[in-house]
GROMACS .gro file of C-alpha atoms in nm:
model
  353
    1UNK     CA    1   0.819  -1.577  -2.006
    2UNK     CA    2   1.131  -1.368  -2.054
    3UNK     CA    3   1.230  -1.139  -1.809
    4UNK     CA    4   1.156  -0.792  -1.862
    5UNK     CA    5   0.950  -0.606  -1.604
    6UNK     CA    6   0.859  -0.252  -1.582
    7UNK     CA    7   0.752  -0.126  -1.208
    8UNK     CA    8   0.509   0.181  -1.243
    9UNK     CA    9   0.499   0.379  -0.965
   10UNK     CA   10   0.870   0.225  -0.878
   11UNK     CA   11   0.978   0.491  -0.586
   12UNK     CA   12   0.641   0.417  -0.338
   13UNK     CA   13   0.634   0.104  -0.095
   14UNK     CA   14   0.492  -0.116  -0.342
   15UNK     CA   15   0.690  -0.027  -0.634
   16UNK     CA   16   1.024  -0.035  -0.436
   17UNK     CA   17   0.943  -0.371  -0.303
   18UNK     CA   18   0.831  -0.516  -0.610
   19UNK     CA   19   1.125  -0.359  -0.784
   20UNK     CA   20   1.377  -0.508  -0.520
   21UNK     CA   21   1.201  -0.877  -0.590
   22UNK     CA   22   1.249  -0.884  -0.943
   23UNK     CA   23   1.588  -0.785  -0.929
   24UNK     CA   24   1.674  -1.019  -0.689
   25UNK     CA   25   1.504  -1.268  -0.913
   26UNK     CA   26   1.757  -1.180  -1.214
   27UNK     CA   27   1.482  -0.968  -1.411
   28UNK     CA   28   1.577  -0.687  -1.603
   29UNK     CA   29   1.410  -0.394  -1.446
   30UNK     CA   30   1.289  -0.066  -1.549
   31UNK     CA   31   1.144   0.145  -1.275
   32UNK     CA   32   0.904   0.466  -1.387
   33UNK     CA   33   0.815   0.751  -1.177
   34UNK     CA   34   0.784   1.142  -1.186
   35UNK     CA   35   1.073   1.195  -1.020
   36UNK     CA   36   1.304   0.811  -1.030
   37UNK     CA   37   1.493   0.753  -0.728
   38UNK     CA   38   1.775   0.555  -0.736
   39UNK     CA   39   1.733   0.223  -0.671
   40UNK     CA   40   2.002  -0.110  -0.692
   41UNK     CA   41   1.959  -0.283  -1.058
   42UNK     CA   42   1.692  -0.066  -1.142
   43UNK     CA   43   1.657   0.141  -1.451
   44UNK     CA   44   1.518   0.467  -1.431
   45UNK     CA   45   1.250   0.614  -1.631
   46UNK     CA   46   1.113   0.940  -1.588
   47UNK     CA   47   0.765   1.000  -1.688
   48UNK     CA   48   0.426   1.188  -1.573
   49UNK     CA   49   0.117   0.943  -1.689
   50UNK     CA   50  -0.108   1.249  -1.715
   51UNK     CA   51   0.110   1.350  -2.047
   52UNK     CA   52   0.038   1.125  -2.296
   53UNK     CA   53   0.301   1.256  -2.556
   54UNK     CA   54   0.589   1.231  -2.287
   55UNK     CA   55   0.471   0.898  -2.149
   56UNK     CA   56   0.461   0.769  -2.497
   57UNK     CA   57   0.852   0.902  -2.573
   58UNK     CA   58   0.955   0.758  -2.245
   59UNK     CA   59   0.847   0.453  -2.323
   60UNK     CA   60   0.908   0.388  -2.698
   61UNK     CA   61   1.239   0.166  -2.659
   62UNK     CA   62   1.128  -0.057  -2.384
   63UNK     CA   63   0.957  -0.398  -2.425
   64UNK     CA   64   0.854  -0.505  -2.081
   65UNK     CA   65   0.708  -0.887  -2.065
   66UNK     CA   66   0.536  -0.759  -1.761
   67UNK     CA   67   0.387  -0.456  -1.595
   68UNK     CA   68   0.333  -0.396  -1.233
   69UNK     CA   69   0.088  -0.061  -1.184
   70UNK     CA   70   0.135   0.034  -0.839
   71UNK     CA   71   0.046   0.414  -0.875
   72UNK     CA   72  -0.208   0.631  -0.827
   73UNK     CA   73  -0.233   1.006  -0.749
   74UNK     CA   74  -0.494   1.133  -0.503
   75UNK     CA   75  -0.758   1.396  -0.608
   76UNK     CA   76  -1.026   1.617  -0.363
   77UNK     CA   77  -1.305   1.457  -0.523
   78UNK     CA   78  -1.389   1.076  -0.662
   79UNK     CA   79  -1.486   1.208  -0.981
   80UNK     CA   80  -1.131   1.385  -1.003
   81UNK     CA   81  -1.004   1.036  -0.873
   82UNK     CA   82  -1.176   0.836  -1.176
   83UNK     CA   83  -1.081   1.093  -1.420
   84UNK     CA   84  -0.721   1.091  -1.316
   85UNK     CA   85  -0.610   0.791  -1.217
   86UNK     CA   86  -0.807   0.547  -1.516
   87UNK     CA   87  -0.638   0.797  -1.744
   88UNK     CA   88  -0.274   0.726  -1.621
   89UNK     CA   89  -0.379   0.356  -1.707
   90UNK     CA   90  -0.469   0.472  -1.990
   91UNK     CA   91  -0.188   0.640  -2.113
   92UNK     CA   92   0.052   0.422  -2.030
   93UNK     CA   93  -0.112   0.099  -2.194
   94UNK     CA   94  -0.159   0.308  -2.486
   95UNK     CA   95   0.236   0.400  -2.477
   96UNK     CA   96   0.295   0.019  -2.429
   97UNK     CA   97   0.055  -0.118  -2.724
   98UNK     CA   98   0.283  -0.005  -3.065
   99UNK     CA   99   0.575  -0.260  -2.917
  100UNK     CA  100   0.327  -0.555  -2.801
  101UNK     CA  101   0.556  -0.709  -2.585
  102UNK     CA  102   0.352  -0.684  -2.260
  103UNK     CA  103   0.242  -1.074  -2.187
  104UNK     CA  104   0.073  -0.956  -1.834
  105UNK     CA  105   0.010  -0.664  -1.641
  106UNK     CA  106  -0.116  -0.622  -1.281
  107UNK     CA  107  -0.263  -0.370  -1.091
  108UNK     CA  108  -0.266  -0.335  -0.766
  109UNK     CA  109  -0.581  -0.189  -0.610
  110UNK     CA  110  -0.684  -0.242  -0.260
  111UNK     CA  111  -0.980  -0.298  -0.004
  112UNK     CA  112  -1.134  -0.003  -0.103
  113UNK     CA  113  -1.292  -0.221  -0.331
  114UNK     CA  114  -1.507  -0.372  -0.085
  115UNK     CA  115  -1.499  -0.085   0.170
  116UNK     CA  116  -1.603   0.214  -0.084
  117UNK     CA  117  -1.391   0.535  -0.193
  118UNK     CA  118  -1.263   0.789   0.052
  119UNK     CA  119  -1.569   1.024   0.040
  120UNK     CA  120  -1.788   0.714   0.115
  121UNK     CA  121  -1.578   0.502   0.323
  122UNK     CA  122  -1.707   0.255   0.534
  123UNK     CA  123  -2.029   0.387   0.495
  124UNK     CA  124  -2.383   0.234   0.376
  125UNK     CA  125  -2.468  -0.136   0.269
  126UNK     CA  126  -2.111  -0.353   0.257
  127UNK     CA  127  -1.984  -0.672   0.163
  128UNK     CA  128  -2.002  -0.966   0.468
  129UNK     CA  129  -1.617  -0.983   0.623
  130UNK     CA  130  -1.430  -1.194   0.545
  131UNK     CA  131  -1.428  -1.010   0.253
  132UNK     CA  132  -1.366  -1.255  -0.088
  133UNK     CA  133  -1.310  -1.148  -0.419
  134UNK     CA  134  -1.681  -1.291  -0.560
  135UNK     CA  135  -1.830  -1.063  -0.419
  136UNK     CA  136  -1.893  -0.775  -0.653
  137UNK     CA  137  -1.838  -0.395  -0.660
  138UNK     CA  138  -2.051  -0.155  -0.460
  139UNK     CA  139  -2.310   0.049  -0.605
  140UNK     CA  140  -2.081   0.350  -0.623
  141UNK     CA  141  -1.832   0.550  -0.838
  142UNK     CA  142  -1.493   0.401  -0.742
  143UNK     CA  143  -1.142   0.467  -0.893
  144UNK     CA  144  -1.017   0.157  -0.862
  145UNK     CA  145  -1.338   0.014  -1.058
  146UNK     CA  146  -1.253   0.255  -1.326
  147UNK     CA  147  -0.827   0.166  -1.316
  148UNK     CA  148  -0.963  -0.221  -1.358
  149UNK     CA  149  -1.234  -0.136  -1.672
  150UNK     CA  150  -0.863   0.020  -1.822
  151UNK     CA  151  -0.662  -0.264  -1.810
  152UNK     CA  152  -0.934  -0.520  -1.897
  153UNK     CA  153  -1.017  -0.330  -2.223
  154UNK     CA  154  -0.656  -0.273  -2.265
  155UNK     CA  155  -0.612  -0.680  -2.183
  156UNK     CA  156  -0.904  -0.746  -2.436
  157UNK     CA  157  -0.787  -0.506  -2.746
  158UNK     CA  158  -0.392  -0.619  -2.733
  159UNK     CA  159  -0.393  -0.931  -2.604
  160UNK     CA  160  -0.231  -0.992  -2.260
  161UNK     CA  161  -0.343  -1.105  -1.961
  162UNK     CA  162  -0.403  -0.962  -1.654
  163UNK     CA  163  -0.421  -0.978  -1.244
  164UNK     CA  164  -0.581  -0.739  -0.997
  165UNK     CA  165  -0.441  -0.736  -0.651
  166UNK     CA  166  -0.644  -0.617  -0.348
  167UNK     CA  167  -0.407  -0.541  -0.028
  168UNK     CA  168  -0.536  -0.453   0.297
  169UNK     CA  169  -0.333  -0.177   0.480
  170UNK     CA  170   0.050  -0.208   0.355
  171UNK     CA  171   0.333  -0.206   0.559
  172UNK     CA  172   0.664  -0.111   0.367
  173UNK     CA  173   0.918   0.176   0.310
  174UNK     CA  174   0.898   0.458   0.100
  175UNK     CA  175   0.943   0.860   0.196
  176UNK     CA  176   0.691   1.113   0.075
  177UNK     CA  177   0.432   0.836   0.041
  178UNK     CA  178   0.090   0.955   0.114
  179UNK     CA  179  -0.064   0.646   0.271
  180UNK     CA  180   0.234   0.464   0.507
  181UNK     CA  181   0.076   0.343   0.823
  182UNK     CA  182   0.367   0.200   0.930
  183UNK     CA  183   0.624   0.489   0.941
  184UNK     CA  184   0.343   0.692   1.037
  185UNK     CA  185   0.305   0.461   1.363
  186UNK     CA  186   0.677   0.527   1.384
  187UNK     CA  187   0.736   0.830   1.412
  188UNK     CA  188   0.423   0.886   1.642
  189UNK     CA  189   0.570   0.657   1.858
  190UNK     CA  190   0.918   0.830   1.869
  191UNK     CA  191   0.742   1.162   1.909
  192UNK     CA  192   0.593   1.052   2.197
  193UNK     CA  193   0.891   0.900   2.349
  194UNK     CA  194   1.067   1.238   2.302
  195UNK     CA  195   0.790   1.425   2.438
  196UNK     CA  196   0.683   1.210   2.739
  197UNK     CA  197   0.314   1.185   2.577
  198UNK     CA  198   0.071   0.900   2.580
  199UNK     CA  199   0.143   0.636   2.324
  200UNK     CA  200  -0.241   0.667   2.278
  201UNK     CA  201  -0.391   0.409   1.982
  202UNK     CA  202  -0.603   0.723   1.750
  203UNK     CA  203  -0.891   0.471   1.653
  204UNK     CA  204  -1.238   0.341   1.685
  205UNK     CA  205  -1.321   0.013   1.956
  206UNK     CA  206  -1.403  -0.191   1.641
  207UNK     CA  207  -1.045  -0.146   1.573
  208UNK     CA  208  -0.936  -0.196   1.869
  209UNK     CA  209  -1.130  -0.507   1.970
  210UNK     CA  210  -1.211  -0.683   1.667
  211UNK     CA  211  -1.019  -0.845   1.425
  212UNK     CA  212  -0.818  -0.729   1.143
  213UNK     CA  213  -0.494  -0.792   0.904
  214UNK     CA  214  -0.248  -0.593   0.718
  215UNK     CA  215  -0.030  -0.672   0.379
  216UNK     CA  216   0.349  -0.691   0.397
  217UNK     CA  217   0.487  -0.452   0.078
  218UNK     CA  218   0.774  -0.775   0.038
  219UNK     CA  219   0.445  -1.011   0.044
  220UNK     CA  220   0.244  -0.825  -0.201
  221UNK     CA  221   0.549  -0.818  -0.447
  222UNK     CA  222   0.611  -1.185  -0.453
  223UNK     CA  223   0.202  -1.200  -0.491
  224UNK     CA  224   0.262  -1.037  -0.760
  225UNK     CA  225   0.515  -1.202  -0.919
  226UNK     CA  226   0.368  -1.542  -0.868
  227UNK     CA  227   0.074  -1.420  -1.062
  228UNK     CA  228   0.281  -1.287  -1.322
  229UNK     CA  229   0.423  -1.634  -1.400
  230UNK     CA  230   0.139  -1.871  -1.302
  231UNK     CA  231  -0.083  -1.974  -1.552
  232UNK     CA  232  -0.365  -2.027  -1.312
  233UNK     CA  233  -0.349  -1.696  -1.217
  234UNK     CA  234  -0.403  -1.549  -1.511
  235UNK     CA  235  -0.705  -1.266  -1.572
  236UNK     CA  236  -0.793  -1.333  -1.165
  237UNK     CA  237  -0.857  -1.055  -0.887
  238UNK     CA  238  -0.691  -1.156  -0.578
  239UNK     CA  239  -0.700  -1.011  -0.192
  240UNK     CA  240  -0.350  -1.020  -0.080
  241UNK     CA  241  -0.234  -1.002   0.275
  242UNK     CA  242   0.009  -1.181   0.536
  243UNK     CA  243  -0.209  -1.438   0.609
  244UNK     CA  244  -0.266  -1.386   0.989
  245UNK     CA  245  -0.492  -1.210   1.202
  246UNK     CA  246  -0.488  -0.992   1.472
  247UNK     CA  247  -0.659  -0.725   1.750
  248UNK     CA  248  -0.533  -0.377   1.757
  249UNK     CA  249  -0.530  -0.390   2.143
  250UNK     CA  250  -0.241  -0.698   2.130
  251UNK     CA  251  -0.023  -0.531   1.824
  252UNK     CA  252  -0.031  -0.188   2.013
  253UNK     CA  253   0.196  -0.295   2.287
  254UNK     CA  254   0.419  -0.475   2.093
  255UNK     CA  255   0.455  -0.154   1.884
  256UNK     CA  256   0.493   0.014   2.219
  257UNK     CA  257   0.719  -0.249   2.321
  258UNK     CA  258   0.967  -0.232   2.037
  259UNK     CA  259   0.963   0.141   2.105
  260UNK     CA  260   1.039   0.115   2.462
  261UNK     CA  261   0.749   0.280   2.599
  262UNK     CA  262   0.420   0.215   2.778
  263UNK     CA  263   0.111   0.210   2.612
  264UNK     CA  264  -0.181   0.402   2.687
  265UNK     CA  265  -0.472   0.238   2.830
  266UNK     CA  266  -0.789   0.266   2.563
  267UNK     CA  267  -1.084   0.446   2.695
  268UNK     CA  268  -1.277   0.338   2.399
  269UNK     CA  269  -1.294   0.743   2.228
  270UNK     CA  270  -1.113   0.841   1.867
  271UNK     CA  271  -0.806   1.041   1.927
  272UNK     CA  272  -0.737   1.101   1.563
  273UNK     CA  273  -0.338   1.104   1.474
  274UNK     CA  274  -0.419   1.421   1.284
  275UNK     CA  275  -0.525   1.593   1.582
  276UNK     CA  276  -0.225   1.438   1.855
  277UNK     CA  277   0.041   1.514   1.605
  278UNK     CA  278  -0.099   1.865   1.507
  279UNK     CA  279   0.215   2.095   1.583
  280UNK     CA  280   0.489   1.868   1.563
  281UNK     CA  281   0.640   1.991   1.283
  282UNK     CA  282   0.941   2.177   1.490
  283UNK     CA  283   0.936   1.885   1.728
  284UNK     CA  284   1.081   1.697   1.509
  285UNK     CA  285   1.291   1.908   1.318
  286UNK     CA  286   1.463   1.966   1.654
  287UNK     CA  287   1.476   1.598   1.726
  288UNK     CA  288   1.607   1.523   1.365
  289UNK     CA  289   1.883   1.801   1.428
  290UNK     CA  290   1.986   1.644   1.759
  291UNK     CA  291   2.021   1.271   1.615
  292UNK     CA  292   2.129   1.357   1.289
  293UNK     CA  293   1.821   1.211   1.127
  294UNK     CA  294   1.774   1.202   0.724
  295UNK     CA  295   1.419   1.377   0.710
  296UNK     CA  296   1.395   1.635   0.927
  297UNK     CA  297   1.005   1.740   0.749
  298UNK     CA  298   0.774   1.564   0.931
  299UNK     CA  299   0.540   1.509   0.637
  300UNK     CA  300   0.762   1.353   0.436
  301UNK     CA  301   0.753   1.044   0.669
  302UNK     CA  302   0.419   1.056   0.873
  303UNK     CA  303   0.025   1.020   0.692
  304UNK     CA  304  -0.184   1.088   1.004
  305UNK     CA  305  -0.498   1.158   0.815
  306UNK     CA  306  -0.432   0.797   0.651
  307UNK     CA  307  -0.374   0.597   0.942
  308UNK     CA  308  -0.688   0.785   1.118
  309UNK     CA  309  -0.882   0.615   0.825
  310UNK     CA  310  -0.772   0.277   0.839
  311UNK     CA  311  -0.795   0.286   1.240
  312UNK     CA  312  -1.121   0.491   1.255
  313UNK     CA  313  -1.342   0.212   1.036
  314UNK     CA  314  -1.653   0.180   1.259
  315UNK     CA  315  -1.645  -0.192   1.159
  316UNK     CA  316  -1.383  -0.474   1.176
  317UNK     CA  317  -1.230  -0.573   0.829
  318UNK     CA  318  -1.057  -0.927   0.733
  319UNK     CA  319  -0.977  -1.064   0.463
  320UNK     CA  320  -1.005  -1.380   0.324
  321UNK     CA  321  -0.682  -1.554   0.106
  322UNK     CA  322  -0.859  -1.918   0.001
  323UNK     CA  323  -0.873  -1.785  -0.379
  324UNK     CA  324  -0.444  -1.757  -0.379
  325UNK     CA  325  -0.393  -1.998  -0.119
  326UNK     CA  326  -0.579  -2.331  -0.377
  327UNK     CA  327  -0.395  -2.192  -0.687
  328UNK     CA  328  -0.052  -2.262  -0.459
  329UNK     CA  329   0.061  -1.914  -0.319
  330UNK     CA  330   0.150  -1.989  -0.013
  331UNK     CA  331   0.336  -1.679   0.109
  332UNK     CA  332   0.281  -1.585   0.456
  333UNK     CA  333   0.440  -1.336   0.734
  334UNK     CA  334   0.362  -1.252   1.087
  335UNK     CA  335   0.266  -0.878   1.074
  336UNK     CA  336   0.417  -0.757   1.411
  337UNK     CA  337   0.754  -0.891   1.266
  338UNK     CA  338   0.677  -0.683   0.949
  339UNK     CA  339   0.658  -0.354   1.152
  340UNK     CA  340   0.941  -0.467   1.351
  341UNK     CA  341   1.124  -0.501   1.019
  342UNK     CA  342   1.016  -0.140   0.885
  343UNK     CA  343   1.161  -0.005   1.235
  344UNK     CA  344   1.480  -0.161   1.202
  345UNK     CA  345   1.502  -0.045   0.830
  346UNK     CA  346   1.412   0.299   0.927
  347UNK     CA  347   1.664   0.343   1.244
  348UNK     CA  348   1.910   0.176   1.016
  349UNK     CA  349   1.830   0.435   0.739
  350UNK     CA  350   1.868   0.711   0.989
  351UNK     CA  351   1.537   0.827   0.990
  352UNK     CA  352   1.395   0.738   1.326
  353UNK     CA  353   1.614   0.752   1.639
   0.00000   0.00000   0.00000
């Protein structure tokens, strides 16, 4: 295959890592979003995937071997979700076909395929953990179902072939990202340093206790290149995460650790992050004052309502990696050095202290 990727969705944490890869790998790299930021060997392009017309003009004089979709754009509703979000695939496969240079493109969905969509979440008859990619699709409306029936009818009518990829909760870098449990856990953590509150864990005892894994954005990107170059992998859905497990009760204090505080003993109630950081706005625009920190608006770095999600599932969630590991991906990091990794990027990037 030649070497000509386009990232969609280039400025979020999986874009930007998967951007970063392939340029590191000698691709030639264009990089789309709404608003491009700048990023090293990556070529801008500026384009909103609701507007056909402009999507199709943005695109008309590239010819991309591969495409990595790692957008989507939250709606209030799941029917606004499907609508949205399989039209963006849409559009931009459409812009794509009058070249026909794509040879793959890969989505990347997420666990919510097993786990339902945000208005059902968790709920109802689910899928046996670990969960594995045979298993089927829920009995519900789900975007992610309706992102997938765009690129495999997209796959079928032009030709190319295809890979889904199904992360668990992704650790990575990205500001203004509306799902980043990572920075989120950050920032809470520096919040309470500088306030002298309880470094309290916001979740549910199945969290806490049981088991669970999380998906590195630097793994997911060379997932994702490996399937866009391995013939085995071709027109296969694939879970994708680090590859070890863990109990929220252990990674907590080493979280707390790395921040230099104590952690809170669990009493076994939700204290939603939505509800502990509620107000903090001009804490931290006084603390980002004082230290000279890069973001001084506190929701351009934190996601409470996210992270309350992930760590408020009433059940425990692994995932299993057999179907990747047999056709020879063999990737693998140890999450608490991933967040340890996203806080030194972020204190090095000035934007926790």
């Amino acid at each position: 295959m030649a070497k000509t990727a386009l990232v969609v969705g280039a400025s979020g944490i999986v874009g930007s890592a998967t951007a970063a890869l392939l340029v590191e790998k000698g691709w030639t790299v264009h990089g789309l979003a709404r608003r491009p930021t700048e990023q090293a060997g990556v070529q801008p392009v500026a384009a909103d995937l609701l507007d056909a017309e402009g999507t199709a003009a943005a695109l008309a004089t590239l010819r991309p071997d591969a495409v990595f979709i790692t957008t989507w754009l939250r709606q209030d509703s799941e029917a606004e979700n499907i609508r949205v979000n399989s039209l963006m695939v849409r559009n931009l496969l459409d812009s794509l076909r009058p070249a026909g240079s794509a040879r793959h493109v890969a989505l990347v969905t997420g666990l919510k395929h097993y786990l339902g969509p945000f208005e059902a979440y968790g709920k109802g008859a689910l899928p046996q953990t670990p969960f594995r990619e045979v298993q089927g699709r829920l009995d519900i409306e789900n975007f992610y179902y309706a992102q997938e029936d765009e690129v495999f009818a997209a796959a079928a009518r032009d030709g190319f072939s295809w890979s889904v990829h199904r992360p668990h909760t992704v650790i990575g870098k990205a500001v203004g990202n509306a799902m980043n449990m990572g920075t989120t856990l950050a920032v809470y953590a520096t919040l309470c340093r500088e306030t002298g509150r309880p470094f309290r864990f916001p979740g549910s005892a199945a969290q806490w206790e049981g088991l669970t894994d999380m998906t590195d954005a630097r793994q997911l990107a060379e997932h994702l290149l490996w399937a866009a170059t391995t013939p085995a992998a071709e027109n296969e859905a694939f879970n994708i995460v680090n590859g070890d497990v863990f109990r929220w009760q252990w990674m907590w204090g080493r979280i707390a650790e790395w921040f230099e505080i104590e952690p809170a003993p669990f009493d076994g109630s939700v204290q939603p992050l939505a509800k502990q950081m509620a107000g903090d706005e001009g804490v931290w625009r006084a603390l980002a004052e004082r230290e000279g920190l890069a973001e001084p608006a506190l929701d351009r770095l934190a996601s409470p309502w996210h992270t309350d999600a992930d760590l408020g599932r009433p059940i425990e969630v692994v995932t299993d990696m057999s179907k990747s590991r047999r056709l020879g991906f063999t990737g693998y990091r140890p999450t608490d050095d991933s967040f340890f990794a996203l806080f030194e990027q972020l204190r090095a990037d000035r934007l926790i202290s």
